[in-house]
Amino acid sequence: EVHGMSHKTLSKLLLAAGVIACIGGAVVFFLYAPLMAAECRLMYPELAHFAWPMLIYIWVIALLYLHAVFLYMRISVRLGKNRSFCPENADDLKRIALFLIIAAALWFLLIFLPGVIGLDIGPAFLLFLLACMATLAVAIVAYALSLLVRRAAALQAENDLTI
Protein backbone atom coordinates (compact mmCIF):
# COMPACT_ATOMS: atom_id res chain seq x y z
CA GLU A 1 0.00 0.00 0.00
CA VAL A 2 1.05 3.57 -0.71
CA HIS A 3 -0.25 6.01 1.94
CA GLY A 4 -3.34 3.88 2.51
CA MET A 5 -3.93 3.31 -1.21
CA SER A 6 -3.53 -0.18 -2.65
CA HIS A 7 -1.35 -0.78 -5.68
CA LYS A 8 -4.47 -1.77 -7.63
CA THR A 9 -6.23 1.50 -6.77
CA LEU A 10 -3.14 3.49 -7.72
CA SER A 11 -2.95 1.55 -10.98
CA LYS A 12 -6.61 2.30 -11.76
CA LEU A 13 -6.09 6.02 -11.13
CA LEU A 14 -3.05 6.07 -13.41
CA LEU A 15 -4.93 4.13 -16.09
CA ALA A 16 -7.80 6.63 -15.84
CA ALA A 17 -5.29 9.45 -16.40
CA GLY A 18 -4.06 7.60 -19.51
CA VAL A 19 -7.61 7.29 -20.84
CA ILE A 20 -8.19 11.00 -20.23
CA ALA A 21 -4.96 11.79 -22.11
CA CYS A 22 -6.09 9.61 -25.03
CA ILE A 23 -9.50 11.28 -25.19
CA GLY A 24 -7.94 14.76 -25.02
CA GLY A 25 -5.39 13.84 -27.67
CA ALA A 26 -8.06 12.41 -29.95
CA VAL A 27 -10.08 15.62 -29.69
CA VAL A 28 -7.07 17.84 -30.38
CA PHE A 29 -5.41 15.79 -33.12
CA PHE A 30 -8.35 14.20 -34.90
CA LEU A 31 -11.15 16.74 -34.42
CA TYR A 32 -9.64 20.17 -33.77
CA ALA A 33 -6.65 19.87 -36.14
CA PRO A 34 -8.78 18.86 -39.17
CA LEU A 35 -11.25 21.67 -38.38
CA MET A 36 -8.38 24.16 -38.24
CA ALA A 37 -7.00 22.79 -41.51
CA ALA A 38 -10.42 23.25 -43.15
CA GLU A 39 -10.63 26.81 -41.82
CA CYS A 40 -7.13 27.60 -43.09
CA ARG A 41 -8.05 26.24 -46.54
CA LEU A 42 -10.96 28.69 -46.64
CA MET A 43 -8.95 31.64 -45.35
CA TYR A 44 -5.89 30.95 -47.54
CA PRO A 45 -7.02 29.08 -50.66
CA GLU A 46 -3.61 29.61 -52.27
CA LEU A 47 -2.10 27.42 -49.52
CA ALA A 48 -4.80 24.75 -49.52
CA HIS A 49 -2.40 22.17 -50.96
CA PHE A 50 -0.43 22.27 -47.67
CA ALA A 51 -3.42 21.19 -45.56
CA TRP A 52 -3.07 17.42 -45.98
CA PRO A 53 0.72 17.28 -45.59
CA MET A 54 0.43 19.34 -42.41
CA LEU A 55 -2.34 17.13 -41.04
CA ILE A 56 -0.29 14.01 -41.74
CA TYR A 57 2.69 15.63 -40.04
CA ILE A 58 0.54 16.43 -36.98
CA TRP A 59 -0.87 12.88 -36.97
CA VAL A 60 2.67 11.44 -36.91
CA ILE A 61 3.21 13.43 -33.72
CA ALA A 62 -0.10 12.08 -32.42
CA LEU A 63 1.07 8.50 -33.06
CA LEU A 64 4.25 9.17 -31.08
CA TYR A 65 2.14 10.46 -28.18
CA LEU A 66 -0.21 7.49 -28.47
CA HIS A 67 2.67 5.04 -28.28
CA ALA A 68 4.07 6.87 -25.23
CA VAL A 69 0.65 6.66 -23.53
CA PHE A 70 0.45 2.94 -24.37
CA LEU A 71 3.82 2.40 -22.64
CA TYR A 72 2.66 4.53 -19.70
CA MET A 73 -0.46 2.39 -19.36
CA ARG A 74 1.66 -0.77 -19.49
CA ILE A 75 3.69 0.61 -16.58
CA SER A 76 0.45 1.44 -14.75
CA VAL A 77 -0.73 -2.17 -15.11
CA ARG A 78 2.59 -3.42 -13.68
CA LEU A 79 2.17 -1.05 -10.72
CA GLY A 80 -1.18 -2.71 -10.02
CA LYS A 81 0.67 -6.05 -9.84
CA ASN A 82 3.10 -4.56 -7.29
CA ARG A 83 5.89 -4.46 -9.88
CA SER A 84 6.84 -0.81 -9.45
CA PHE A 85 10.60 -1.20 -9.57
CA CYS A 86 11.39 -3.58 -12.37
CA PRO A 87 13.71 -3.28 -15.36
CA GLU A 88 10.70 -3.39 -17.73
CA ASN A 89 9.32 -0.17 -16.22
CA ALA A 90 12.72 1.48 -16.53
CA ASP A 91 12.93 0.38 -20.17
CA ASP A 92 9.41 1.64 -20.92
CA LEU A 93 10.12 5.00 -19.28
CA LYS A 94 13.25 5.32 -21.41
CA ARG A 95 11.21 4.49 -24.53
CA ILE A 96 8.60 7.08 -23.53
CA ALA A 97 11.38 9.65 -23.26
CA LEU A 98 12.67 8.71 -26.71
CA PHE A 99 9.24 8.96 -28.37
CA LEU A 100 8.63 12.32 -26.70
CA ILE A 101 12.04 13.68 -27.72
CA ILE A 102 11.21 12.78 -31.32
CA ALA A 103 7.79 14.46 -30.95
CA ALA A 104 9.43 17.58 -29.46
CA ALA A 105 11.85 17.69 -32.39
CA LEU A 106 8.94 17.48 -34.82
CA TRP A 107 7.17 20.35 -33.02
CA PHE A 108 10.42 22.34 -33.17
CA LEU A 109 10.72 21.72 -36.91
CA LEU A 110 7.11 22.82 -37.34
CA ILE A 111 8.08 26.22 -35.98
CA PHE A 112 10.63 26.77 -38.76
CA LEU A 113 9.56 24.62 -41.73
CA PRO A 114 6.66 26.88 -42.80
CA GLY A 115 9.03 29.87 -42.94
CA VAL A 116 11.40 27.93 -45.18
CA ILE A 117 8.63 27.49 -47.77
CA GLY A 118 7.39 31.06 -47.37
CA LEU A 119 4.46 30.54 -44.99
CA ASP A 120 3.73 32.81 -42.06
CA ILE A 121 2.24 30.71 -39.25
CA GLY A 122 1.45 33.76 -37.12
CA PRO A 123 0.33 32.99 -33.56
CA ALA A 124 0.50 29.24 -34.22
CA PHE A 125 4.23 29.73 -33.59
CA LEU A 126 3.49 30.11 -29.87
CA LEU A 127 1.31 27.00 -29.82
CA PHE A 128 4.00 24.91 -31.52
CA LEU A 129 6.68 26.33 -29.20
CA LEU A 130 4.58 25.51 -26.13
CA ALA A 131 3.92 21.98 -27.43
CA CYS A 132 7.64 21.53 -28.08
CA MET A 133 8.68 22.76 -24.63
CA ALA A 134 6.00 20.80 -22.74
CA THR A 135 6.81 17.61 -24.65
CA LEU A 136 10.52 18.02 -24.03
CA ALA A 137 9.92 18.66 -20.32
CA VAL A 138 7.87 15.45 -19.98
CA ALA A 139 10.54 13.55 -21.94
CA ILE A 140 13.22 14.73 -19.50
CA VAL A 141 11.08 13.69 -16.51
CA ALA A 142 10.43 10.27 -18.08
CA TYR A 143 14.15 9.76 -18.70
CA ALA A 144 15.06 10.80 -15.14
CA LEU A 145 12.38 8.45 -13.77
CA SER A 146 13.78 5.63 -15.92
CA LEU A 147 17.16 6.09 -14.25
CA LEU A 148 15.59 6.15 -10.78
CA VAL A 149 13.45 3.08 -11.46
CA ARG A 150 16.48 1.23 -12.84
CA ARG A 151 18.46 2.05 -9.67
CA ALA A 152 15.54 1.03 -7.47
CA ALA A 153 15.15 -2.24 -9.41
CA ALA A 154 18.86 -3.01 -8.91
CA LEU A 155 18.60 -2.24 -5.18
CA GLN A 156 15.48 -4.37 -4.90
CA ALA A 157 17.17 -7.29 -6.69
CA GLU A 158 20.22 -6.91 -4.45
CA ASN A 159 17.98 -6.81 -1.37
CA ASP A 160 16.09 -9.92 -2.53
CA LEU A 161 19.40 -11.78 -2.79
CA THR A 162 20.34 -10.95 0.81
CA ILE A 163 17.05 -12.18 2.28
mmCIF file with all atom_site columns, C-alpha atoms in Angstrom:
data_model
loop_
_atom_site.group_PDB
_atom_site.id
_atom_site.type_symbol
_atom_site.label_atom_id
_atom_site.label_alt_id
_atom_site.label_comp_id
_atom_site.label_asym_id
_atom_site.label_entity_id
_atom_site.label_seq_id
_atom_site.pdbx_PDB_ins_code
_atom_site.Cartn_x
_atom_site.Cartn_y
_atom_site.Cartn_z
_atom_site.occupancy
_atom_site.B_iso_or_equiv
_atom_site.pdbx_formal_charge
_atom_site.auth_seq_id
_atom_site.auth_comp_id
_atom_site.auth_asym_id
_atom_site.auth_atom_id
_atom_site.pdbx_PDB_model_num
ATOM 1   C CA . GLU A 1 1   ? 0.000   0.000   0.000   1.00 0.00 ? 1   GLU A CA 1
ATOM 2   C CA . VAL A 1 2   ? 1.054   3.566   -0.712  1.00 0.00 ? 2   VAL A CA 1
ATOM 3   C CA . HIS A 1 3   ? -0.248  6.005   1.939   1.00 0.00 ? 3   HIS A CA 1
ATOM 4   C CA . GLY A 1 4   ? -3.339  3.877   2.508   1.00 0.00 ? 4   GLY A CA 1
ATOM 5   C CA . MET A 1 5   ? -3.934  3.310   -1.213  1.00 0.00 ? 5   MET A CA 1
ATOM 6   C CA . SER A 1 6   ? -3.526  -0.175  -2.648  1.00 0.00 ? 6   SER A CA 1
ATOM 7   C CA . HIS A 1 7   ? -1.355  -0.777  -5.676  1.00 0.00 ? 7   HIS A CA 1
ATOM 8   C CA . LYS A 1 8   ? -4.472  -1.766  -7.626  1.00 0.00 ? 8   LYS A CA 1
ATOM 9   C CA . THR A 1 9   ? -6.227  1.503   -6.771  1.00 0.00 ? 9   THR A CA 1
ATOM 10  C CA . LEU A 1 10  ? -3.139  3.487   -7.719  1.00 0.00 ? 10  LEU A CA 1
ATOM 11  C CA . SER A 1 11  ? -2.952  1.546   -10.978 1.00 0.00 ? 11  SER A CA 1
ATOM 12  C CA . LYS A 1 12  ? -6.606  2.300   -11.756 1.00 0.00 ? 12  LYS A CA 1
ATOM 13  C CA . LEU A 1 13  ? -6.085  6.021   -11.134 1.00 0.00 ? 13  LEU A CA 1
ATOM 14  C CA . LEU A 1 14  ? -3.047  6.069   -13.408 1.00 0.00 ? 14  LEU A CA 1
ATOM 15  C CA . LEU A 1 15  ? -4.927  4.129   -16.094 1.00 0.00 ? 15  LEU A CA 1
ATOM 16  C CA . ALA A 1 16  ? -7.803  6.631   -15.841 1.00 0.00 ? 16  ALA A CA 1
ATOM 17  C CA . ALA A 1 17  ? -5.289  9.445   -16.404 1.00 0.00 ? 17  ALA A CA 1
ATOM 18  C CA . GLY A 1 18  ? -4.057  7.598   -19.510 1.00 0.00 ? 18  GLY A CA 1
ATOM 19  C CA . VAL A 1 19  ? -7.612  7.290   -20.841 1.00 0.00 ? 19  VAL A CA 1
ATOM 20  C CA . ILE A 1 20  ? -8.192  10.999  -20.234 1.00 0.00 ? 20  ILE A CA 1
ATOM 21  C CA . ALA A 1 21  ? -4.963  11.789  -22.105 1.00 0.00 ? 21  ALA A CA 1
ATOM 22  C CA . CYS A 1 22  ? -6.088  9.607   -25.027 1.00 0.00 ? 22  CYS A CA 1
ATOM 23  C CA . ILE A 1 23  ? -9.498  11.282  -25.193 1.00 0.00 ? 23  ILE A CA 1
ATOM 24  C CA . GLY A 1 24  ? -7.940  14.757  -25.025 1.00 0.00 ? 24  GLY A CA 1
ATOM 25  C CA . GLY A 1 25  ? -5.392  13.839  -27.674 1.00 0.00 ? 25  GLY A CA 1
ATOM 26  C CA . ALA A 1 26  ? -8.063  12.409  -29.954 1.00 0.00 ? 26  ALA A CA 1
ATOM 27  C CA . VAL A 1 27  ? -10.080 15.620  -29.686 1.00 0.00 ? 27  VAL A CA 1
ATOM 28  C CA . VAL A 1 28  ? -7.069  17.843  -30.385 1.00 0.00 ? 28  VAL A CA 1
ATOM 29  C CA . PHE A 1 29  ? -5.410  15.794  -33.118 1.00 0.00 ? 29  PHE A CA 1
ATOM 30  C CA . PHE A 1 30  ? -8.352  14.196  -34.898 1.00 0.00 ? 30  PHE A CA 1
ATOM 31  C CA . LEU A 1 31  ? -11.153 16.742  -34.419 1.00 0.00 ? 31  LEU A CA 1
ATOM 32  C CA . TYR A 1 32  ? -9.639  20.170  -33.770 1.00 0.00 ? 32  TYR A CA 1
ATOM 33  C CA . ALA A 1 33  ? -6.649  19.870  -36.144 1.00 0.00 ? 33  ALA A CA 1
ATOM 34  C CA . PRO A 1 34  ? -8.778  18.860  -39.169 1.00 0.00 ? 34  PRO A CA 1
ATOM 35  C CA . LEU A 1 35  ? -11.248 21.673  -38.378 1.00 0.00 ? 35  LEU A CA 1
ATOM 36  C CA . MET A 1 36  ? -8.383  24.163  -38.237 1.00 0.00 ? 36  MET A CA 1
ATOM 37  C CA . ALA A 1 37  ? -7.002  22.792  -41.508 1.00 0.00 ? 37  ALA A CA 1
ATOM 38  C CA . ALA A 1 38  ? -10.417 23.254  -43.146 1.00 0.00 ? 38  ALA A CA 1
ATOM 39  C CA . GLU A 1 39  ? -10.626 26.809  -41.819 1.00 0.00 ? 39  GLU A CA 1
ATOM 40  C CA . CYS A 1 40  ? -7.130  27.596  -43.093 1.00 0.00 ? 40  CYS A CA 1
ATOM 41  C CA . ARG A 1 41  ? -8.048  26.244  -46.544 1.00 0.00 ? 41  ARG A CA 1
ATOM 42  C CA . LEU A 1 42  ? -10.963 28.691  -46.643 1.00 0.00 ? 42  LEU A CA 1
ATOM 43  C CA . MET A 1 43  ? -8.948  31.644  -45.354 1.00 0.00 ? 43  MET A CA 1
ATOM 44  C CA . TYR A 1 44  ? -5.894  30.954  -47.535 1.00 0.00 ? 44  TYR A CA 1
ATOM 45  C CA . PRO A 1 45  ? -7.016  29.085  -50.657 1.00 0.00 ? 45  PRO A CA 1
ATOM 46  C CA . GLU A 1 46  ? -3.606  29.608  -52.275 1.00 0.00 ? 46  GLU A CA 1
ATOM 47  C CA . LEU A 1 47  ? -2.104  27.422  -49.523 1.00 0.00 ? 47  LEU A CA 1
ATOM 48  C CA . ALA A 1 48  ? -4.797  24.749  -49.523 1.00 0.00 ? 48  ALA A CA 1
ATOM 49  C CA . HIS A 1 49  ? -2.399  22.174  -50.962 1.00 0.00 ? 49  HIS A CA 1
ATOM 50  C CA . PHE A 1 50  ? -0.429  22.273  -47.669 1.00 0.00 ? 50  PHE A CA 1
ATOM 51  C CA . ALA A 1 51  ? -3.416  21.193  -45.558 1.00 0.00 ? 51  ALA A CA 1
ATOM 52  C CA . TRP A 1 52  ? -3.075  17.424  -45.976 1.00 0.00 ? 52  TRP A CA 1
ATOM 53  C CA . PRO A 1 53  ? 0.719   17.282  -45.593 1.00 0.00 ? 53  PRO A CA 1
ATOM 54  C CA . MET A 1 54  ? 0.433   19.343  -42.407 1.00 0.00 ? 54  MET A CA 1
ATOM 55  C CA . LEU A 1 55  ? -2.337  17.127  -41.042 1.00 0.00 ? 55  LEU A CA 1
ATOM 56  C CA . ILE A 1 56  ? -0.285  14.012  -41.737 1.00 0.00 ? 56  ILE A CA 1
ATOM 57  C CA . TYR A 1 57  ? 2.692   15.634  -40.035 1.00 0.00 ? 57  TYR A CA 1
ATOM 58  C CA . ILE A 1 58  ? 0.542   16.426  -36.979 1.00 0.00 ? 58  ILE A CA 1
ATOM 59  C CA . TRP A 1 59  ? -0.867  12.877  -36.974 1.00 0.00 ? 59  TRP A CA 1
ATOM 60  C CA . VAL A 1 60  ? 2.669   11.440  -36.911 1.00 0.00 ? 60  VAL A CA 1
ATOM 61  C CA . ILE A 1 61  ? 3.211   13.431  -33.716 1.00 0.00 ? 61  ILE A CA 1
ATOM 62  C CA . ALA A 1 62  ? -0.102  12.080  -32.421 1.00 0.00 ? 62  ALA A CA 1
ATOM 63  C CA . LEU A 1 63  ? 1.073   8.503   -33.064 1.00 0.00 ? 63  LEU A CA 1
ATOM 64  C CA . LEU A 1 64  ? 4.254   9.173   -31.077 1.00 0.00 ? 64  LEU A CA 1
ATOM 65  C CA . TYR A 1 65  ? 2.143   10.457  -28.178 1.00 0.00 ? 65  TYR A CA 1
ATOM 66  C CA . LEU A 1 66  ? -0.205  7.490   -28.465 1.00 0.00 ? 66  LEU A CA 1
ATOM 67  C CA . HIS A 1 67  ? 2.666   5.035   -28.278 1.00 0.00 ? 67  HIS A CA 1
ATOM 68  C CA . ALA A 1 68  ? 4.068   6.867   -25.231 1.00 0.00 ? 68  ALA A CA 1
ATOM 69  C CA . VAL A 1 69  ? 0.650   6.658   -23.531 1.00 0.00 ? 69  VAL A CA 1
ATOM 70  C CA . PHE A 1 70  ? 0.454   2.940   -24.365 1.00 0.00 ? 70  PHE A CA 1
ATOM 71  C CA . LEU A 1 71  ? 3.817   2.404   -22.637 1.00 0.00 ? 71  LEU A CA 1
ATOM 72  C CA . TYR A 1 72  ? 2.662   4.533   -19.697 1.00 0.00 ? 72  TYR A CA 1
ATOM 73  C CA . MET A 1 73  ? -0.456  2.385   -19.364 1.00 0.00 ? 73  MET A CA 1
ATOM 74  C CA . ARG A 1 74  ? 1.659   -0.766  -19.488 1.00 0.00 ? 74  ARG A CA 1
ATOM 75  C CA . ILE A 1 75  ? 3.695   0.612   -16.581 1.00 0.00 ? 75  ILE A CA 1
ATOM 76  C CA . SER A 1 76  ? 0.455   1.437   -14.750 1.00 0.00 ? 76  SER A CA 1
ATOM 77  C CA . VAL A 1 77  ? -0.729  -2.168  -15.108 1.00 0.00 ? 77  VAL A CA 1
ATOM 78  C CA . ARG A 1 78  ? 2.587   -3.424  -13.680 1.00 0.00 ? 78  ARG A CA 1
ATOM 79  C CA . LEU A 1 79  ? 2.173   -1.049  -10.721 1.00 0.00 ? 79  LEU A CA 1
ATOM 80  C CA . GLY A 1 80  ? -1.176  -2.712  -10.018 1.00 0.00 ? 80  GLY A CA 1
ATOM 81  C CA . LYS A 1 81  ? 0.665   -6.047  -9.835  1.00 0.00 ? 81  LYS A CA 1
ATOM 82  C CA . ASN A 1 82  ? 3.096   -4.558  -7.289  1.00 0.00 ? 82  ASN A CA 1
ATOM 83  C CA . ARG A 1 83  ? 5.888   -4.455  -9.877  1.00 0.00 ? 83  ARG A CA 1
ATOM 84  C CA . SER A 1 84  ? 6.843   -0.813  -9.446  1.00 0.00 ? 84  SER A CA 1
ATOM 85  C CA . PHE A 1 85  ? 10.600  -1.203  -9.566  1.00 0.00 ? 85  PHE A CA 1
ATOM 86  C CA . CYS A 1 86  ? 11.387  -3.580  -12.373 1.00 0.00 ? 86  CYS A CA 1
ATOM 87  C CA . PRO A 1 87  ? 13.709  -3.279  -15.362 1.00 0.00 ? 87  PRO A CA 1
ATOM 88  C CA . GLU A 1 88  ? 10.705  -3.392  -17.728 1.00 0.00 ? 88  GLU A CA 1
ATOM 89  C CA . ASN A 1 89  ? 9.322   -0.174  -16.222 1.00 0.00 ? 89  ASN A CA 1
ATOM 90  C CA . ALA A 1 90  ? 12.724  1.485   -16.525 1.00 0.00 ? 90  ALA A CA 1
ATOM 91  C CA . ASP A 1 91  ? 12.925  0.382   -20.175 1.00 0.00 ? 91  ASP A CA 1
ATOM 92  C CA . ASP A 1 92  ? 9.411   1.644   -20.923 1.00 0.00 ? 92  ASP A CA 1
ATOM 93  C CA . LEU A 1 93  ? 10.120  5.004   -19.275 1.00 0.00 ? 93  LEU A CA 1
ATOM 94  C CA . LYS A 1 94  ? 13.254  5.324   -21.408 1.00 0.00 ? 94  LYS A CA 1
ATOM 95  C CA . ARG A 1 95  ? 11.209  4.489   -24.527 1.00 0.00 ? 95  ARG A CA 1
ATOM 96  C CA . ILE A 1 96  ? 8.600   7.079   -23.530 1.00 0.00 ? 96  ILE A CA 1
ATOM 97  C CA . ALA A 1 97  ? 11.383  9.649   -23.257 1.00 0.00 ? 97  ALA A CA 1
ATOM 98  C CA . LEU A 1 98  ? 12.671  8.708   -26.706 1.00 0.00 ? 98  LEU A CA 1
ATOM 99  C CA . PHE A 1 99  ? 9.243   8.965   -28.367 1.00 0.00 ? 99  PHE A CA 1
ATOM 100 C CA . LEU A 1 100 ? 8.632   12.317  -26.702 1.00 0.00 ? 100 LEU A CA 1
ATOM 101 C CA . ILE A 1 101 ? 12.038  13.682  -27.721 1.00 0.00 ? 101 ILE A CA 1
ATOM 102 C CA . ILE A 1 102 ? 11.205  12.778  -31.321 1.00 0.00 ? 102 ILE A CA 1
ATOM 103 C CA . ALA A 1 103 ? 7.791   14.458  -30.954 1.00 0.00 ? 103 ALA A CA 1
ATOM 104 C CA . ALA A 1 104 ? 9.426   17.583  -29.461 1.00 0.00 ? 104 ALA A CA 1
ATOM 105 C CA . ALA A 1 105 ? 11.855  17.694  -32.388 1.00 0.00 ? 105 ALA A CA 1
ATOM 106 C CA . LEU A 1 106 ? 8.937   17.481  -34.822 1.00 0.00 ? 106 LEU A CA 1
ATOM 107 C CA . TRP A 1 107 ? 7.171   20.353  -33.022 1.00 0.00 ? 107 TRP A CA 1
ATOM 108 C CA . PHE A 1 108 ? 10.424  22.335  -33.166 1.00 0.00 ? 108 PHE A CA 1
ATOM 109 C CA . LEU A 1 109 ? 10.718  21.719  -36.907 1.00 0.00 ? 109 LEU A CA 1
ATOM 110 C CA . LEU A 1 110 ? 7.113   22.817  -37.341 1.00 0.00 ? 110 LEU A CA 1
ATOM 111 C CA . ILE A 1 111 ? 8.078   26.223  -35.977 1.00 0.00 ? 111 ILE A CA 1
ATOM 112 C CA . PHE A 1 112 ? 10.628  26.766  -38.764 1.00 0.00 ? 112 PHE A CA 1
ATOM 113 C CA . LEU A 1 113 ? 9.558   24.624  -41.731 1.00 0.00 ? 113 LEU A CA 1
ATOM 114 C CA . PRO A 1 114 ? 6.664   26.878  -42.797 1.00 0.00 ? 114 PRO A CA 1
ATOM 115 C CA . GLY A 1 115 ? 9.026   29.866  -42.936 1.00 0.00 ? 115 GLY A CA 1
ATOM 116 C CA . VAL A 1 116 ? 11.404  27.931  -45.184 1.00 0.00 ? 116 VAL A CA 1
ATOM 117 C CA . ILE A 1 117 ? 8.632   27.493  -47.770 1.00 0.00 ? 117 ILE A CA 1
ATOM 118 C CA . GLY A 1 118 ? 7.390   31.062  -47.374 1.00 0.00 ? 118 GLY A CA 1
ATOM 119 C CA . LEU A 1 119 ? 4.460   30.544  -44.992 1.00 0.00 ? 119 LEU A CA 1
ATOM 120 C CA . ASP A 1 120 ? 3.725   32.812  -42.063 1.00 0.00 ? 120 ASP A CA 1
ATOM 121 C CA . ILE A 1 121 ? 2.241   30.709  -39.253 1.00 0.00 ? 121 ILE A CA 1
ATOM 122 C CA . GLY A 1 122 ? 1.448   33.761  -37.123 1.00 0.00 ? 122 GLY A CA 1
ATOM 123 C CA . PRO A 1 123 ? 0.334   32.994  -33.561 1.00 0.00 ? 123 PRO A CA 1
ATOM 124 C CA . ALA A 1 124 ? 0.504   29.241  -34.223 1.00 0.00 ? 124 ALA A CA 1
ATOM 125 C CA . PHE A 1 125 ? 4.227   29.734  -33.595 1.00 0.00 ? 125 PHE A CA 1
ATOM 126 C CA . LEU A 1 126 ? 3.492   30.106  -29.873 1.00 0.00 ? 126 LEU A CA 1
ATOM 127 C CA . LEU A 1 127 ? 1.305   26.996  -29.816 1.00 0.00 ? 127 LEU A CA 1
ATOM 128 C CA . PHE A 1 128 ? 3.997   24.914  -31.516 1.00 0.00 ? 128 PHE A CA 1
ATOM 129 C CA . LEU A 1 129 ? 6.677   26.335  -29.200 1.00 0.00 ? 129 LEU A CA 1
ATOM 130 C CA . LEU A 1 130 ? 4.579   25.510  -26.128 1.00 0.00 ? 130 LEU A CA 1
ATOM 131 C CA . ALA A 1 131 ? 3.921   21.983  -27.428 1.00 0.00 ? 131 ALA A CA 1
ATOM 132 C CA . CYS A 1 132 ? 7.643   21.532  -28.085 1.00 0.00 ? 132 CYS A CA 1
ATOM 133 C CA . MET A 1 133 ? 8.676   22.756  -24.635 1.00 0.00 ? 133 MET A CA 1
ATOM 134 C CA . ALA A 1 134 ? 5.997   20.797  -22.738 1.00 0.00 ? 134 ALA A CA 1
ATOM 135 C CA . THR A 1 135 ? 6.808   17.609  -24.651 1.00 0.00 ? 135 THR A CA 1
ATOM 136 C CA . LEU A 1 136 ? 10.521  18.017  -24.033 1.00 0.00 ? 136 LEU A CA 1
ATOM 137 C CA . ALA A 1 137 ? 9.921   18.664  -20.318 1.00 0.00 ? 137 ALA A CA 1
ATOM 138 C CA . VAL A 1 138 ? 7.872   15.453  -19.976 1.00 0.00 ? 138 VAL A CA 1
ATOM 139 C CA . ALA A 1 139 ? 10.545  13.552  -21.940 1.00 0.00 ? 139 ALA A CA 1
ATOM 140 C CA . ILE A 1 140 ? 13.220  14.730  -19.501 1.00 0.00 ? 140 ILE A CA 1
ATOM 141 C CA . VAL A 1 141 ? 11.082  13.695  -16.511 1.00 0.00 ? 141 VAL A CA 1
ATOM 142 C CA . ALA A 1 142 ? 10.434  10.269  -18.084 1.00 0.00 ? 142 ALA A CA 1
ATOM 143 C CA . TYR A 1 143 ? 14.148  9.763   -18.702 1.00 0.00 ? 143 TYR A CA 1
ATOM 144 C CA . ALA A 1 144 ? 15.056  10.804  -15.143 1.00 0.00 ? 144 ALA A CA 1
ATOM 145 C CA . LEU A 1 145 ? 12.384  8.452   -13.771 1.00 0.00 ? 145 LEU A CA 1
ATOM 146 C CA . SER A 1 146 ? 13.779  5.635   -15.922 1.00 0.00 ? 146 SER A CA 1
ATOM 147 C CA . LEU A 1 147 ? 17.159  6.087   -14.251 1.00 0.00 ? 147 LEU A CA 1
ATOM 148 C CA . LEU A 1 148 ? 15.594  6.152   -10.775 1.00 0.00 ? 148 LEU A CA 1
ATOM 149 C CA . VAL A 1 149 ? 13.452  3.080   -11.464 1.00 0.00 ? 149 VAL A CA 1
ATOM 150 C CA . ARG A 1 150 ? 16.484  1.234   -12.841 1.00 0.00 ? 150 ARG A CA 1
ATOM 151 C CA . ARG A 1 151 ? 18.463  2.053   -9.673  1.00 0.00 ? 151 ARG A CA 1
ATOM 152 C CA . ALA A 1 152 ? 15.537  1.026   -7.471  1.00 0.00 ? 152 ALA A CA 1
ATOM 153 C CA . ALA A 1 153 ? 15.149  -2.237  -9.414  1.00 0.00 ? 153 ALA A CA 1
ATOM 154 C CA . ALA A 1 154 ? 18.856  -3.007  -8.912  1.00 0.00 ? 154 ALA A CA 1
ATOM 155 C CA . LEU A 1 155 ? 18.604  -2.243  -5.179  1.00 0.00 ? 155 LEU A CA 1
ATOM 156 C CA . GLN A 1 156 ? 15.481  -4.371  -4.895  1.00 0.00 ? 156 GLN A CA 1
ATOM 157 C CA . ALA A 1 157 ? 17.166  -7.289  -6.686  1.00 0.00 ? 157 ALA A CA 1
ATOM 158 C CA . GLU A 1 158 ? 20.220  -6.914  -4.448  1.00 0.00 ? 158 GLU A CA 1
ATOM 159 C CA . ASN A 1 159 ? 17.985  -6.814  -1.367  1.00 0.00 ? 159 ASN A CA 1
ATOM 160 C CA . ASP A 1 160 ? 16.088  -9.919  -2.535  1.00 0.00 ? 160 ASP A CA 1
ATOM 161 C CA . LEU A 1 161 ? 19.400  -11.782 -2.789  1.00 0.00 ? 161 LEU A CA 1
ATOM 162 C CA . THR A 1 162 ? 20.338  -10.953 0.814   1.00 0.00 ? 162 THR A CA 1
ATOM 163 C CA . ILE A 1 163 ? 17.048  -12.179 2.280   1.00 0.00 ? 163 ILE A CA 1
#
